[in-house]
Amino acid sequence: MKIIIKVTLCLILFITAPFIGVGYADAQISHVSINEQQFILGGYPKFRLNIVSQDASLDKMQFVVRQTSGEERLMVKPINNFLLLVTGVEDVVDPSATLVIREYRVNKWRDVKVFTLFKGQQLPQELAVKSSATHLSVENRSSKAPSSSYKIATMSQMSTQLPTTQGKKSAQYRDTLIDKSCTLSYTPEMTLWRIGTEHGKEWGISTYGAMIAIFEANPKAFNQGEIGGLRADASLRCPSHGLRDKYSNPKMAKQTFEAL
């Protein structure tokens, strides 16, 4: 009798095994969290994410920054089996922006985790010019969209505008980053660290904050866009008050500097 019972149980397990957990068969991500947020409000998105997934492939995962102006799908580079480097190119200027992690389940993309990125932070008024212009542009185009699919397509094409339009917006944004009435004086033998230390005390921010503000306000003064490549013959414009405020947090400024 015991043998019959054992055989019956084995048969039941053998038959039902393929169906156990069918409801979870498509769920791959079991854990995801932000290991380090390497940017502040007004900068381009850059994260280190902790992740535990049954599937090593990233094809069924999406990492998206969502703000009022639309969504940007981020680029992903694995650091190891449990750590990802996730970056984007569009500055995040919306204080209510979120990081959305999506997974392809049952023939559909589904949100599995949403992180709020900036709690209580506000964009400096001088830098808010870019945010307002972008939001207005998206609202105007979205109101004319005949369908939701067109709206999504429109947002995804924001980075493919005509070069002349991009140039004008870039110039307007660049003007908000500099104090046109001020030029930094320095000698060829001075390092960016020394310049940042001297002016950081004057501006009331850390050396790291001053260096990044100078770097962002004067991109052409650095060889190949590297913060360590300050040209000895370059003229440096003073960062605007808004830009200095952007990097007034010493901890975040240091993290941003180290991530460059």
Short mmCIF file of C-alpha atoms in Angstrom, two decimals:
data_model
loop_
_atom_site.label_atom_id
_atom_site.label_comp_id
_atom_site.label_asym_id
_atom_site.label_seq_id
_atom_site.Cartn_x
_atom_site.Cartn_y
_atom_site.Cartn_z
CA MET A 1 0.00 0.00 0.00
CA LYS A 2 2.83 2.38 0.93
CA ILE A 3 4.53 1.65 -2.38
CA ILE A 4 1.33 2.49 -4.29
CA ILE A 5 0.98 5.79 -2.41
CA LYS A 6 4.60 6.74 -3.12
CA VAL A 7 4.22 5.93 -6.80
CA THR A 8 1.01 7.96 -6.97
CA LEU A 9 2.66 10.98 -5.33
CA CYS A 10 5.61 10.78 -7.70
CA LEU A 11 3.27 10.70 -10.69
CA ILE A 12 1.37 13.73 -9.39
CA LEU A 13 4.58 15.71 -8.89
CA PHE A 14 5.89 14.67 -12.31
CA ILE A 15 2.71 15.74 -14.08
CA THR A 16 2.18 19.05 -12.22
CA ALA A 17 5.83 20.18 -11.99
CA PRO A 18 5.80 22.05 -15.34
CA PHE A 19 2.81 24.09 -14.14
CA ILE A 20 4.08 25.02 -10.68
CA GLY A 21 4.78 28.76 -10.60
CA VAL A 22 3.33 29.40 -14.07
CA GLY A 23 2.08 32.75 -12.82
CA TYR A 24 5.70 33.74 -12.07
CA ALA A 25 7.40 32.15 -15.03
CA ASP A 26 7.89 35.49 -16.76
CA ALA A 27 9.03 37.35 -13.65
CA GLN A 28 12.81 37.67 -13.80
CA ILE A 29 13.72 40.63 -11.55
CA SER A 30 13.47 39.65 -7.89
CA HIS A 31 15.27 42.71 -6.48
CA VAL A 32 16.37 46.12 -7.74
CA SER A 33 17.56 49.16 -5.78
CA ILE A 34 19.66 52.29 -6.25
CA ASN A 35 23.21 51.62 -5.09
CA GLU A 36 24.34 55.17 -5.85
CA GLN A 37 22.73 58.16 -7.56
CA GLN A 38 25.67 59.93 -9.19
CA PHE A 39 24.02 63.20 -10.26
CA ILE A 40 21.91 66.02 -8.85
CA LEU A 41 18.89 67.94 -10.10
CA GLY A 42 19.81 69.67 -13.37
CA GLY A 43 22.40 67.10 -14.47
CA TYR A 44 22.26 64.10 -16.77
CA PRO A 45 21.10 60.82 -15.18
CA LYS A 46 23.72 58.40 -13.91
CA PHE A 47 23.09 55.54 -11.48
CA ARG A 48 24.65 52.40 -10.08
CA LEU A 49 21.86 49.88 -9.55
CA ASN A 50 21.77 46.70 -7.48
CA ILE A 51 19.86 43.98 -9.29
CA VAL A 52 19.02 40.33 -8.76
CA SER A 53 17.42 38.60 -11.75
CA GLN A 54 16.81 35.05 -12.87
CA ASP A 55 17.80 36.06 -16.39
CA ALA A 56 21.25 37.50 -17.07
CA SER A 57 20.01 39.05 -20.34
CA LEU A 58 19.04 42.74 -20.28
CA ASP A 59 16.82 42.43 -23.36
CA LYS A 60 13.69 42.12 -21.22
CA MET A 61 14.52 45.03 -18.91
CA GLN A 62 14.19 48.77 -19.37
CA PHE A 63 15.46 51.61 -17.20
CA VAL A 64 13.66 54.91 -17.79
CA VAL A 65 13.81 58.40 -16.33
CA ARG A 66 10.35 59.92 -16.39
CA GLN A 67 9.87 63.68 -16.07
CA THR A 68 7.26 66.20 -17.21
CA SER A 69 8.94 66.63 -20.59
CA GLY A 70 8.69 62.90 -21.34
CA GLU A 71 10.67 59.73 -20.87
CA GLU A 72 14.25 58.79 -21.70
CA ARG A 73 15.31 55.16 -21.91
CA LEU A 74 18.71 54.89 -20.28
CA MET A 75 21.80 53.06 -21.48
CA VAL A 76 22.94 50.08 -19.41
CA LYS A 77 26.41 48.68 -18.81
CA PRO A 78 26.86 45.66 -16.49
CA ILE A 79 29.58 46.12 -13.86
CA ASN A 80 29.17 42.59 -12.52
CA ASN A 81 26.34 40.05 -12.13
CA PHE A 82 24.62 42.16 -9.48
CA LEU A 83 25.56 45.73 -10.34
CA LEU A 84 24.66 47.92 -13.35
CA LEU A 85 25.83 51.33 -14.53
CA VAL A 86 22.85 53.19 -16.02
CA THR A 87 23.24 56.55 -17.79
CA GLY A 88 21.33 59.00 -19.98
CA VAL A 89 22.01 62.16 -21.99
CA GLU A 90 19.00 64.39 -21.23
CA ASP A 91 19.39 66.69 -18.19
CA VAL A 92 16.86 65.94 -15.47
CA VAL A 93 15.28 69.30 -14.61
CA ASP A 94 11.99 68.14 -13.11
CA PRO A 95 12.03 67.93 -9.26
CA SER A 96 9.32 65.26 -9.43
CA ALA A 97 11.27 63.03 -11.84
CA THR A 98 11.30 59.29 -11.22
CA LEU A 99 13.39 56.29 -12.22
CA VAL A 100 11.20 53.52 -13.63
CA ILE A 101 12.35 49.90 -13.97
CA ARG A 102 10.34 47.87 -16.46
CA GLU A 103 10.29 44.19 -17.31
CA TYR A 104 8.79 42.36 -20.26
CA ARG A 105 6.20 39.98 -18.80
CA VAL A 106 3.44 38.06 -20.53
CA ASN A 107 3.91 39.87 -23.85
CA LYS A 108 3.81 43.32 -22.26
CA TRP A 109 6.18 45.85 -20.67
CA ARG A 110 5.28 46.32 -17.01
CA ASP A 111 6.60 48.70 -14.34
CA VAL A 112 8.17 46.69 -11.53
CA LYS A 113 9.72 49.53 -9.50
CA VAL A 114 9.50 53.33 -9.40
CA PHE A 115 12.01 55.47 -7.47
CA THR A 116 11.51 59.14 -6.57
CA LEU A 117 14.80 60.89 -7.30
CA PHE A 118 14.62 64.33 -5.68
CA LYS A 119 12.83 64.81 -2.36
CA GLY A 120 12.25 68.46 -1.57
CA GLN A 121 14.84 69.71 -4.08
CA GLN A 122 14.12 72.64 -6.38
CA LEU A 123 15.86 73.66 -9.60
CA PRO A 124 17.65 77.05 -9.34
CA GLN A 125 15.64 79.76 -11.08
CA GLU A 126 18.36 80.51 -13.63
CA LEU A 127 18.50 76.87 -14.73
CA ALA A 128 14.71 76.54 -14.78
CA VAL A 129 14.67 78.35 -18.16
CA LYS A 130 15.55 75.12 -19.92
CA SER A 131 12.88 73.19 -18.02
CA SER A 132 10.10 75.68 -18.83
CA ALA A 133 10.97 75.82 -22.53
CA THR A 134 11.09 72.04 -22.83
CA HIS A 135 7.81 71.50 -21.00
CA LEU A 136 6.00 74.11 -23.13
CA SER A 137 7.32 72.55 -26.33
CA VAL A 138 6.14 69.07 -25.33
CA GLU A 139 2.71 70.31 -24.18
CA ASN A 140 2.13 72.16 -27.46
CA ARG A 141 3.05 69.14 -29.59
CA SER A 142 1.23 66.66 -27.38
CA SER A 143 -2.04 68.64 -27.59
CA LYS A 144 -2.01 68.13 -31.36
CA ALA A 145 -1.33 64.39 -31.18
CA PRO A 146 -4.15 62.30 -32.70
CA SER A 147 -3.32 59.27 -30.54
CA SER A 148 -1.26 58.11 -27.56
CA SER A 149 1.13 56.24 -29.86
CA TYR A 150 1.87 59.49 -31.72
CA LYS A 151 2.50 61.25 -28.40
CA ILE A 152 5.03 58.61 -27.38
CA ALA A 153 6.73 58.81 -30.77
CA THR A 154 6.90 62.61 -30.52
CA MET A 155 8.59 62.45 -27.13
CA SER A 156 11.09 59.88 -28.33
CA GLN A 157 12.04 62.15 -31.23
CA MET A 158 12.88 65.16 -29.04
CA SER A 159 16.59 64.46 -29.39
CA THR A 160 16.37 64.47 -33.22
CA GLN A 161 15.36 68.11 -33.73
CA LEU A 162 16.94 70.23 -36.45
CA PRO A 163 20.52 71.31 -35.66
CA THR A 164 19.60 75.01 -35.83
CA THR A 165 16.90 74.56 -33.19
CA GLN A 166 19.27 72.60 -30.99
CA GLY A 167 21.90 75.31 -31.39
CA LYS A 168 19.55 78.06 -30.26
CA LYS A 169 18.36 76.11 -27.24
CA SER A 170 21.90 75.14 -26.36
CA ALA A 171 23.02 78.77 -26.55
CA GLN A 172 20.12 79.92 -24.37
CA TYR A 173 20.90 77.26 -21.80
CA ARG A 174 24.61 78.09 -21.91
CA ASP A 175 23.83 81.72 -21.12
CA THR A 176 22.19 80.63 -17.85
CA LEU A 177 25.40 78.90 -16.78
CA ILE A 178 27.78 81.86 -16.86
CA ASP A 179 28.11 85.27 -15.24
CA LYS A 180 28.85 87.42 -18.29
CA SER A 181 30.27 90.23 -16.16
CA CYS A 182 32.92 88.04 -14.58
CA THR A 183 36.08 86.25 -15.79
CA LEU A 184 38.28 84.03 -13.64
CA SER A 185 41.92 85.03 -13.42
CA TYR A 186 44.48 82.24 -13.23
CA THR A 187 48.00 81.48 -14.37
CA PRO A 188 49.04 78.57 -16.65
CA GLU A 189 50.69 76.66 -13.80
CA MET A 190 47.53 76.65 -11.69
CA THR A 191 45.54 73.41 -11.54
CA LEU A 192 41.76 73.24 -11.57
CA TRP A 193 41.91 72.07 -7.96
CA ARG A 194 43.75 75.23 -6.93
CA ILE A 195 41.38 77.45 -8.90
CA GLY A 196 38.40 75.66 -7.40
CA THR A 197 39.81 75.95 -3.88
CA GLU A 198 40.38 79.70 -4.16
CA HIS A 199 37.03 80.53 -5.73
CA GLY A 200 35.08 77.93 -3.75
CA LYS A 201 35.88 79.87 -0.57
CA GLU A 202 34.78 83.08 -2.28
CA TRP A 203 31.51 81.51 -3.47
CA GLY A 204 30.79 79.64 -0.25
CA ILE A 205 30.89 76.16 -1.81
CA SER A 206 33.29 73.22 -1.67
CA THR A 207 36.31 72.81 -3.92
CA TYR A 208 34.53 69.97 -5.74
CA GLY A 209 31.45 72.12 -6.27
CA ALA A 210 33.54 75.01 -7.61
CA MET A 211 35.50 72.74 -9.98
CA ILE A 212 32.36 71.17 -11.47
CA ALA A 213 30.66 74.56 -11.82
CA ILE A 214 33.72 75.94 -13.65
CA PHE A 215 33.86 72.83 -15.83
CA GLU A 216 30.17 73.01 -16.76
CA ALA A 217 30.32 76.75 -17.47
CA ASN A 218 33.43 76.44 -19.66
CA PRO A 219 33.27 73.16 -21.62
CA LYS A 220 35.51 74.43 -24.44
CA ALA A 221 38.29 75.20 -21.98
CA PHE A 222 38.89 71.50 -21.36
CA ASN A 223 40.65 69.20 -23.82
CA GLN A 224 38.33 66.45 -25.16
CA GLY A 225 35.70 67.44 -22.61
CA GLU A 226 37.69 65.90 -19.74
CA ILE A 227 37.58 67.67 -16.39
CA GLY A 228 41.27 66.88 -15.94
CA GLY A 229 42.19 68.52 -19.25
CA LEU A 230 42.08 72.25 -18.42
CA ARG A 231 43.84 74.21 -21.16
CA ALA A 232 46.48 76.64 -19.96
CA ASP A 233 45.53 79.22 -22.60
CA ALA A 234 41.77 79.12 -22.07
CA SER A 235 39.68 82.01 -20.78
CA LEU A 236 37.36 80.97 -17.96
CA ARG A 237 33.99 82.61 -17.37
CA CYS A 238 32.57 82.68 -13.87
CA PRO A 239 29.75 80.18 -13.22
CA SER A 240 26.37 81.80 -12.61
CA HIS A 241 24.83 81.95 -9.14
CA GLY A 242 22.33 79.30 -10.20
CA LEU A 243 25.07 76.94 -11.35
CA ARG A 244 27.02 77.41 -8.13
CA ASP A 245 23.86 76.72 -6.13
CA LYS A 246 23.38 73.55 -8.16
CA TYR A 247 26.62 72.17 -6.70
CA SER A 248 26.35 73.68 -3.21
CA ASN A 249 25.90 70.26 -1.59
CA PRO A 250 29.50 69.11 -0.82
CA LYS A 251 28.68 65.39 -0.75
CA MET A 252 26.77 65.39 -4.02
CA ALA A 253 29.39 67.62 -5.66
CA LYS A 254 32.15 65.18 -4.71
CA GLN A 255 30.15 62.21 -6.00
CA THR A 256 29.49 64.03 -9.27
CA PHE A 257 33.17 64.92 -9.65
CA GLU A 258 34.29 61.35 -9.00
CA ALA A 259 31.79 60.06 -11.56
CA LEU A 260 33.20 62.25 -14.35
#
